[in-house]
Amino acid sequence: MPRGRPAKPKLAIAVPAIDPDRRDRLRLALLDWYDRHRRVLPWRAEPGRPADPYAVWLSEIMLQQTTVAAAGPYFRAFLDLWPRVTDLAAARREAVLARWAGLGYYARARNLHACAEVVADRHGGRFPDTEAGLLDLPGIGAYTAAAVASIAFDRPTVPVDGNVERVCARLFAIATPLPDAKPELRARAAQFAHDHRPGDFAQAMMDLGATLCTPRRPACHRCPWSGDCAAEAAGIADTLPARLPKGDRPVRHAVAFITLRAADGAMRIRTRPDAGLLGGMTEVPGTPWEEGAPWDQAAALAHAPLSPQGWRLLPGVVVHVFTHFRLEARVMLRHLDRAEAAALDAAEAGETGDPRWCPPQDLGRAGLPSVMAKLVEHARIGTGQPGLPL
DNA sequence: GAATCGTGGGA
DNA sequence: TTCCCAAGATT
């Protein structure tokens, strides 16, 4: 037993118990609204049909911090390529990462594959059907465990995402700003847990937040809870939930080196380390990304592949915004003849990241994250050949 | 527990 | 242009 300070019991925040009659009234009103306005989404089973746990899980991972519009095409492509979790588990990890390219938050893709392997190898290809069992899997946190448990397995639990936080903040007029309000909002939402249609209720809460109880200009007059919402009554729905002000985004500077083999137009690429930003994804070589001033050209060229000579600085700056910083990158371009390309191969033989040549027609399959695709496209414009296969 | 981790679309 | 934000998880 660990000594010292006893483990802090993670007690749920105490909130006033909701009146059971009001809870049931709200639940039924929302479910009725859901039955009439239910959205058709690629991962959603027909009404009355059982949900496929694999499809539910796949969609929930893709939808983390991601819009429905962005996730849709990826969901269809994944389900088409890998119809069952065992198919995904058997796929090569690089293939999964390449197919995820462009969707962002690449740890999701690494965990997606790891999770599929666990389900295939240790759970006989079936997802655990309890919230606790799901929570043990890689990439599944509190929200996703509750979402899959309720939607796929009819467990009486309420997943709390950004939509549900907003809906509850308004319904109960909770003025505490996010993220401080999260424990209270979770406790409020949990009081809606019920055996009756838990999966539909979960999706109804999220649909409500996505279509009526929106961040700006909520459509309270069309809300199934109109007349029963504290924020609406107080006329403050559009001000909730409050948020703590965010810090400003620093700027990082970089120089990317696009190396083309003159003979066939192949581009030099490599794989980033598994940990950290864009982990495991394909990149073009470049300087470190550093805050402060833009790179001095000579200093940047010290990081150039092969040698500092022969590079051409392309006009313009590529700007890409990440969650916690903004990248401003210049692009340098160089064509290598046969001898130089061979010298580069020799110089980089055995380096980590498997530096390699990628023929232009294979660039699409390489799975470049968006920032890398932007850099490559910038080089194409620089070479006067924009819009070639990517 | 704060920091990290992408991207694209809309106001 | 800039800001916000979207079905969060991990360390």
XYZ file of C-alpha atoms (C1' of nucleotides) in Angstrom:
412
model
C 0.000 0.000 0.000
C 1.338 3.442 -0.851
C 1.877 5.510 2.249
C 1.442 9.178 2.885
C -1.382 11.180 1.497
C -4.287 8.877 0.795
C -5.436 8.847 -2.768
C -7.806 11.741 -3.220
C -11.194 10.170 -3.685
C -12.497 11.381 -6.982
C -15.884 12.232 -5.632
C -18.325 13.567 -8.084
C -19.095 17.211 -7.518
C -22.201 17.623 -5.406
C -25.042 19.190 -7.355
C -28.681 19.544 -6.407
C -30.541 16.403 -7.367
C -32.801 16.912 -10.336
C -36.467 16.345 -9.662
C -37.285 12.913 -11.116
C -40.479 14.155 -12.739
C -38.657 16.996 -14.424
C -35.880 14.656 -15.505
C -38.350 12.279 -17.122
C -40.235 15.118 -18.775
C -37.015 16.501 -20.237
C -35.820 13.075 -21.341
C -39.043 12.237 -23.142
C -39.311 15.647 -24.771
C -35.784 15.348 -26.109
C -36.276 11.789 -27.358
C -39.488 12.831 -29.085
C -37.660 15.697 -30.755
C -34.866 13.318 -31.738
C -37.317 10.889 -33.322
C -38.691 13.685 -35.475
C -35.430 15.459 -36.363
C -32.865 12.730 -36.188
C -29.950 13.464 -38.485
C -28.750 10.873 -40.971
C -25.039 10.328 -40.377
C -22.728 7.789 -42.006
C -22.077 5.924 -38.744
C -25.632 5.985 -37.458
C -27.696 2.781 -37.615
C -31.240 2.899 -38.965
C -33.819 3.448 -36.222
C -34.472 0.196 -34.420
C -31.394 -1.491 -35.877
C -28.557 -2.526 -33.595
C -25.438 -0.391 -33.826
C -22.143 -1.947 -34.891
C -19.743 -1.361 -31.975
C -16.795 -1.158 -34.347
C -18.436 1.519 -36.466
C -19.529 3.433 -33.383
C -16.040 3.322 -31.925
C -14.390 4.302 -35.228
C -16.722 7.257 -35.639
C -16.256 8.426 -32.069
C -12.482 8.420 -32.392
C -12.679 10.360 -35.647
C -15.146 12.840 -34.200
C -12.917 13.816 -31.289
C -12.398 17.559 -31.713
C -13.390 17.118 -35.339
C -16.411 18.268 -37.286
C -18.942 15.849 -38.740
C -18.185 17.182 -42.220
C -14.463 16.479 -41.886
C -14.854 13.012 -40.391
C -17.463 11.679 -42.832
C -15.237 10.856 -45.827
C -12.568 9.354 -43.593
C -15.120 7.172 -41.841
C -16.412 5.800 -45.140
C -12.907 5.168 -46.445
C -11.836 3.344 -43.302
C -14.937 1.194 -43.115
C -14.575 0.363 -46.795
C -10.901 -0.592 -46.450
C -11.241 -2.311 -43.080
C -14.847 -3.481 -42.531
C -14.168 -5.197 -39.205
C -11.947 -4.423 -36.266
C -9.898 -7.518 -37.031
C -9.211 -6.121 -40.524
C -7.975 -2.885 -39.023
C -5.827 -4.775 -36.540
C -4.249 -6.757 -39.356
C -3.480 -3.658 -41.414
C -0.004 -2.190 -41.476
C 0.268 0.731 -39.116
C 1.826 2.952 -41.786
C -1.184 2.295 -44.005
C -3.545 3.392 -41.244
C -1.537 6.548 -40.545
C -1.389 7.378 -44.247
C -5.174 7.077 -44.526
C -5.582 9.330 -41.504
C -3.381 12.033 -43.032
C -5.182 15.361 -43.133
C -7.550 14.626 -40.274
C -5.190 15.833 -37.551
C -4.456 14.772 -33.980
C -2.400 11.853 -35.204
C -2.119 10.217 -31.790
C -5.695 9.166 -32.495
C -4.555 7.139 -35.478
C -1.711 5.515 -33.571
C -4.071 4.648 -30.719
C -6.758 3.538 -33.154
C -4.496 0.854 -34.548
C -3.213 -0.119 -31.105
C -6.775 -0.402 -29.839
C -7.823 -2.571 -32.764
C -4.926 -4.887 -32.020
C -5.925 -5.171 -28.365
C -9.550 -5.888 -29.251
C -8.524 -8.443 -31.853
C -5.830 -10.166 -29.817
C -7.086 -9.955 -26.259
C -10.854 -9.650 -26.612
C -11.512 -12.092 -29.409
C -12.357 -9.338 -31.865
C -15.248 -7.996 -29.806
C -15.281 -4.668 -28.024
C -15.803 -4.749 -24.256
C -19.481 -3.976 -23.607
C -18.990 -1.987 -20.406
C -17.829 1.550 -19.826
C -14.976 0.394 -17.570
C -13.839 -2.208 -20.064
C -13.810 0.326 -22.874
C -11.961 2.875 -20.744
C -9.004 0.494 -20.535
C -8.410 0.609 -24.286
C -5.885 2.936 -25.929
C -7.346 6.215 -27.165
C -10.601 5.746 -25.259
C -11.205 8.262 -22.490
C -14.208 9.151 -20.380
C -16.257 10.574 -23.227
C -15.644 7.835 -25.788
C -16.146 5.031 -23.258
C -19.539 6.445 -22.321
C -20.468 7.122 -25.943
C -19.697 3.590 -27.140
C -21.214 1.997 -24.020
C -24.487 3.867 -24.459
C -24.798 3.895 -28.253
C -23.473 0.425 -29.022
C -24.371 -1.469 -25.859
C -27.364 0.354 -24.367
C -25.565 1.058 -21.129
C -27.292 3.763 -19.066
C -24.522 6.328 -19.110
C -24.323 9.876 -20.490
C -21.279 10.841 -22.564
C -20.270 14.445 -21.979
C -18.751 16.223 -24.936
C -18.650 19.909 -25.782
C -22.277 19.816 -26.902
C -23.519 18.270 -23.685
C -21.469 20.720 -21.641
C -23.082 23.624 -23.467
C -26.593 22.195 -23.225
C -26.251 21.560 -19.500
C -24.599 24.905 -18.819
C -27.661 26.553 -20.317
C -30.321 24.241 -18.976
C -29.078 24.835 -15.422
C -27.697 28.342 -16.008
C -24.234 27.478 -14.753
C -22.140 30.631 -14.833
C -18.808 29.092 -13.884
C -16.466 29.423 -16.874
C -15.019 26.425 -18.684
C -12.937 24.482 -18.078
C -13.521 24.987 -14.346
C -17.175 24.064 -14.785
C -16.463 20.636 -16.232
C -16.922 18.609 -13.012
C -20.224 20.275 -12.269
C -21.442 19.862 -15.840
C -20.500 16.184 -15.796
C -22.440 15.716 -12.558
C -25.460 17.482 -14.009
C -25.399 15.404 -17.163
C -24.966 12.177 -15.215
C -28.342 12.712 -13.585
C -29.973 11.983 -16.928
C -28.596 8.445 -17.007
C -31.458 6.024 -17.590
C -32.150 2.554 -18.930
C -34.685 3.826 -21.416
C -33.017 4.378 -24.831
C -29.646 5.481 -23.439
C -27.972 5.477 -26.851
C -30.651 7.589 -28.474
C -30.611 9.969 -25.539
C -26.856 10.419 -25.824
C -27.082 11.168 -29.528
C -30.087 13.396 -28.992
C -28.158 15.549 -26.521
C -25.353 15.945 -29.047
C -27.736 16.621 -31.924
C -29.450 19.256 -29.822
C -26.146 20.968 -29.164
C -25.106 20.683 -32.798
C -28.306 21.990 -34.385
C -30.317 24.136 -31.939
C -28.347 24.761 -28.760
C -25.424 26.083 -30.801
C -22.526 28.150 -29.471
C -23.798 31.316 -31.141
C -27.378 32.385 -31.627
C -29.075 29.316 -30.146
C -32.529 28.603 -31.582
C -34.317 28.476 -28.241
C -37.725 28.994 -29.875
C -37.382 25.613 -31.587
C -35.898 23.795 -28.611
C -37.818 20.859 -27.117
C -36.769 22.221 -23.730
C -38.002 25.746 -24.384
C -39.837 26.927 -21.306
C -37.847 24.574 -19.081
C -34.369 26.064 -19.515
C -32.881 28.375 -16.891
C -30.644 30.267 -19.312
C -33.510 30.837 -21.731
C -35.685 32.147 -18.913
C -32.921 34.511 -17.827
C -32.218 35.582 -21.398
C -28.564 34.571 -21.143
C -28.464 31.438 -23.287
C -26.189 33.002 -25.878
C -23.647 33.950 -23.191
C -23.227 30.419 -21.836
C -21.066 28.563 -21.275
C -18.533 31.198 -20.234
C -14.908 30.508 -21.060
C -11.640 31.573 -19.528
C -9.662 33.787 -21.921
C -7.050 31.939 -23.945
C -3.414 32.827 -24.193
C -2.066 34.078 -27.485
C -0.407 31.785 -29.985
C 3.364 32.100 -30.356
C 4.933 31.981 -33.810
C 7.503 29.357 -34.739
C 9.712 29.685 -37.771
C 11.072 26.962 -40.021
C 12.720 26.372 -43.363
C 11.697 23.276 -45.288
C 13.982 21.624 -47.814
C 12.300 20.121 -50.829
C 14.766 17.841 -52.527
C 13.876 16.617 -55.996
C 15.691 13.953 -57.976
C 16.085 15.477 -61.440
C 15.914 12.126 -63.195
C 12.339 11.262 -62.197
C 11.016 14.075 -60.018
C 11.019 11.937 -56.897
C 10.908 13.850 -53.623
C 12.925 13.156 -50.502
C 10.694 12.286 -47.548
C 11.103 10.618 -44.194
C 9.053 9.485 -41.184
C 8.834 11.594 -38.054
C 9.562 10.089 -34.645
C 6.591 8.412 -33.017
C 6.283 10.808 -30.102
C 5.135 14.392 -30.280
C 3.777 16.581 -33.012
C 2.784 14.713 -36.192
C 4.263 11.589 -34.607
C 4.823 8.757 -37.045
C 3.753 10.853 -40.005
C 5.583 11.585 -43.249
C 7.521 14.842 -43.554
C 9.987 16.695 -45.724
C 13.296 17.599 -44.082
C 13.666 21.004 -42.494
C 15.197 23.112 -39.781
C 13.892 22.853 -36.235
C 10.762 24.934 -35.638
C 11.858 27.754 -33.389
C 10.279 30.748 -31.766
C 11.807 34.164 -32.187
C 13.098 35.535 -35.470
C 12.815 33.909 -38.880
C 15.778 31.781 -39.869
C 18.901 33.425 -41.174
C 19.536 31.780 -44.512
C 23.034 30.607 -43.686
C 21.915 29.212 -40.342
C 19.070 27.376 -42.018
C 21.331 25.914 -44.700
C 23.395 24.240 -42.016
C 20.389 21.906 -41.675
C 20.035 21.264 -45.388
C 20.330 17.724 -46.713
C 23.562 16.778 -48.483
C 25.193 20.229 -48.541
C 24.427 23.935 -48.087
C 25.070 24.663 -51.754
C 22.697 24.663 -54.660
C 19.487 25.639 -52.856
C 17.012 28.155 -54.153
C 14.847 30.103 -51.713
C 11.293 30.248 -53.020
C 9.318 33.445 -52.655
C 6.520 33.583 -50.113
C 5.855 32.118 -46.682
C 3.741 29.090 -45.839
C 1.565 29.740 -42.793
C -0.012 26.903 -40.879
C -1.868 27.221 -37.593
C -1.649 24.517 -34.983
C -3.538 24.419 -31.720
C -0.873 26.074 -29.609
C 1.389 27.842 -32.088
C 1.513 29.234 -35.571
C 4.125 28.044 -38.043
C 5.640 30.342 -40.644
C 7.867 28.421 -43.004
C 10.027 29.326 -45.963
C 10.712 26.702 -48.593
C 14.051 25.980 -50.242
C 14.289 23.850 -53.334
C 17.058 21.866 -54.954
C 17.296 19.421 -57.840
C 19.853 16.642 -57.544
C 21.506 14.915 -60.466
C 22.178 11.190 -60.371
C 25.522 11.473 -58.621
C 24.183 13.865 -56.014
C 21.135 11.704 -55.349
C 23.373 8.701 -54.857
C 25.554 10.731 -52.507
C 22.503 11.689 -50.469
C 21.425 8.066 -50.239
C 24.858 7.159 -48.986
C 25.022 10.039 -46.538
C 21.662 9.251 -44.995
C 21.852 5.467 -45.060
C 20.657 4.064 -41.755
C 19.356 7.360 -40.423
C 16.249 7.271 -38.278
C 13.061 8.109 -40.072
C 13.996 6.001 -43.092
C 14.828 8.863 -45.507
C 13.706 7.800 -48.955
C 12.647 8.907 -52.417
C 8.968 9.185 -53.198
C 7.989 9.207 -56.892
C 5.498 11.952 -57.688
C 2.685 9.505 -58.430
C 3.126 7.952 -54.975
C 2.888 11.178 -52.999
C -0.835 10.714 -52.454
C -0.316 7.331 -50.910
C 2.475 8.636 -48.705
C -0.132 10.333 -46.546
C 1.224 13.801 -45.929
C -0.235 15.763 -43.038
C -1.761 19.034 -44.154
C 1.162 21.213 -43.167
C 3.512 19.048 -45.228
C 1.121 19.038 -48.161
C 1.125 22.839 -48.015
C 4.911 22.961 -48.125
C 5.039 20.577 -51.057
C 2.367 22.508 -52.909
C 4.302 25.707 -52.319
C 7.322 24.083 -53.938
C 5.181 23.004 -56.881
C 4.088 26.558 -57.412
C 7.771 27.489 -57.195
C 8.602 25.005 -59.905
C 5.745 26.226 -62.024
C 3.843 22.953 -61.798
C 1.033 23.425 -59.312
C -1.756 20.926 -59.025
C 0.165 17.789 -59.953
C -0.903 14.583 -58.233
C -0.649 14.753 -54.483
C -2.913 19.531 -13.698
C -1.400 22.233 -17.156
C 0.413 21.457 -21.724
C 0.336 19.121 -25.814
C -1.707 17.597 -29.880
C -4.290 19.342 -36.246
C -7.267 20.990 -39.230
C -10.772 23.496 -41.786
C -14.875 26.227 -41.756
C -17.711 29.947 -40.262
C -18.682 34.496 -38.088
C -7.712 39.098 -40.475
C -8.540 36.996 -36.510
C -10.891 34.409 -33.506
C -13.676 30.596 -32.218
C -14.481 26.006 -32.135
C -15.611 20.627 -33.240
C -18.814 13.761 -30.715
C -11.134 14.697 -26.218
C -7.036 11.806 -24.772
C -2.633 11.600 -22.905
C 1.250 12.838 -20.135
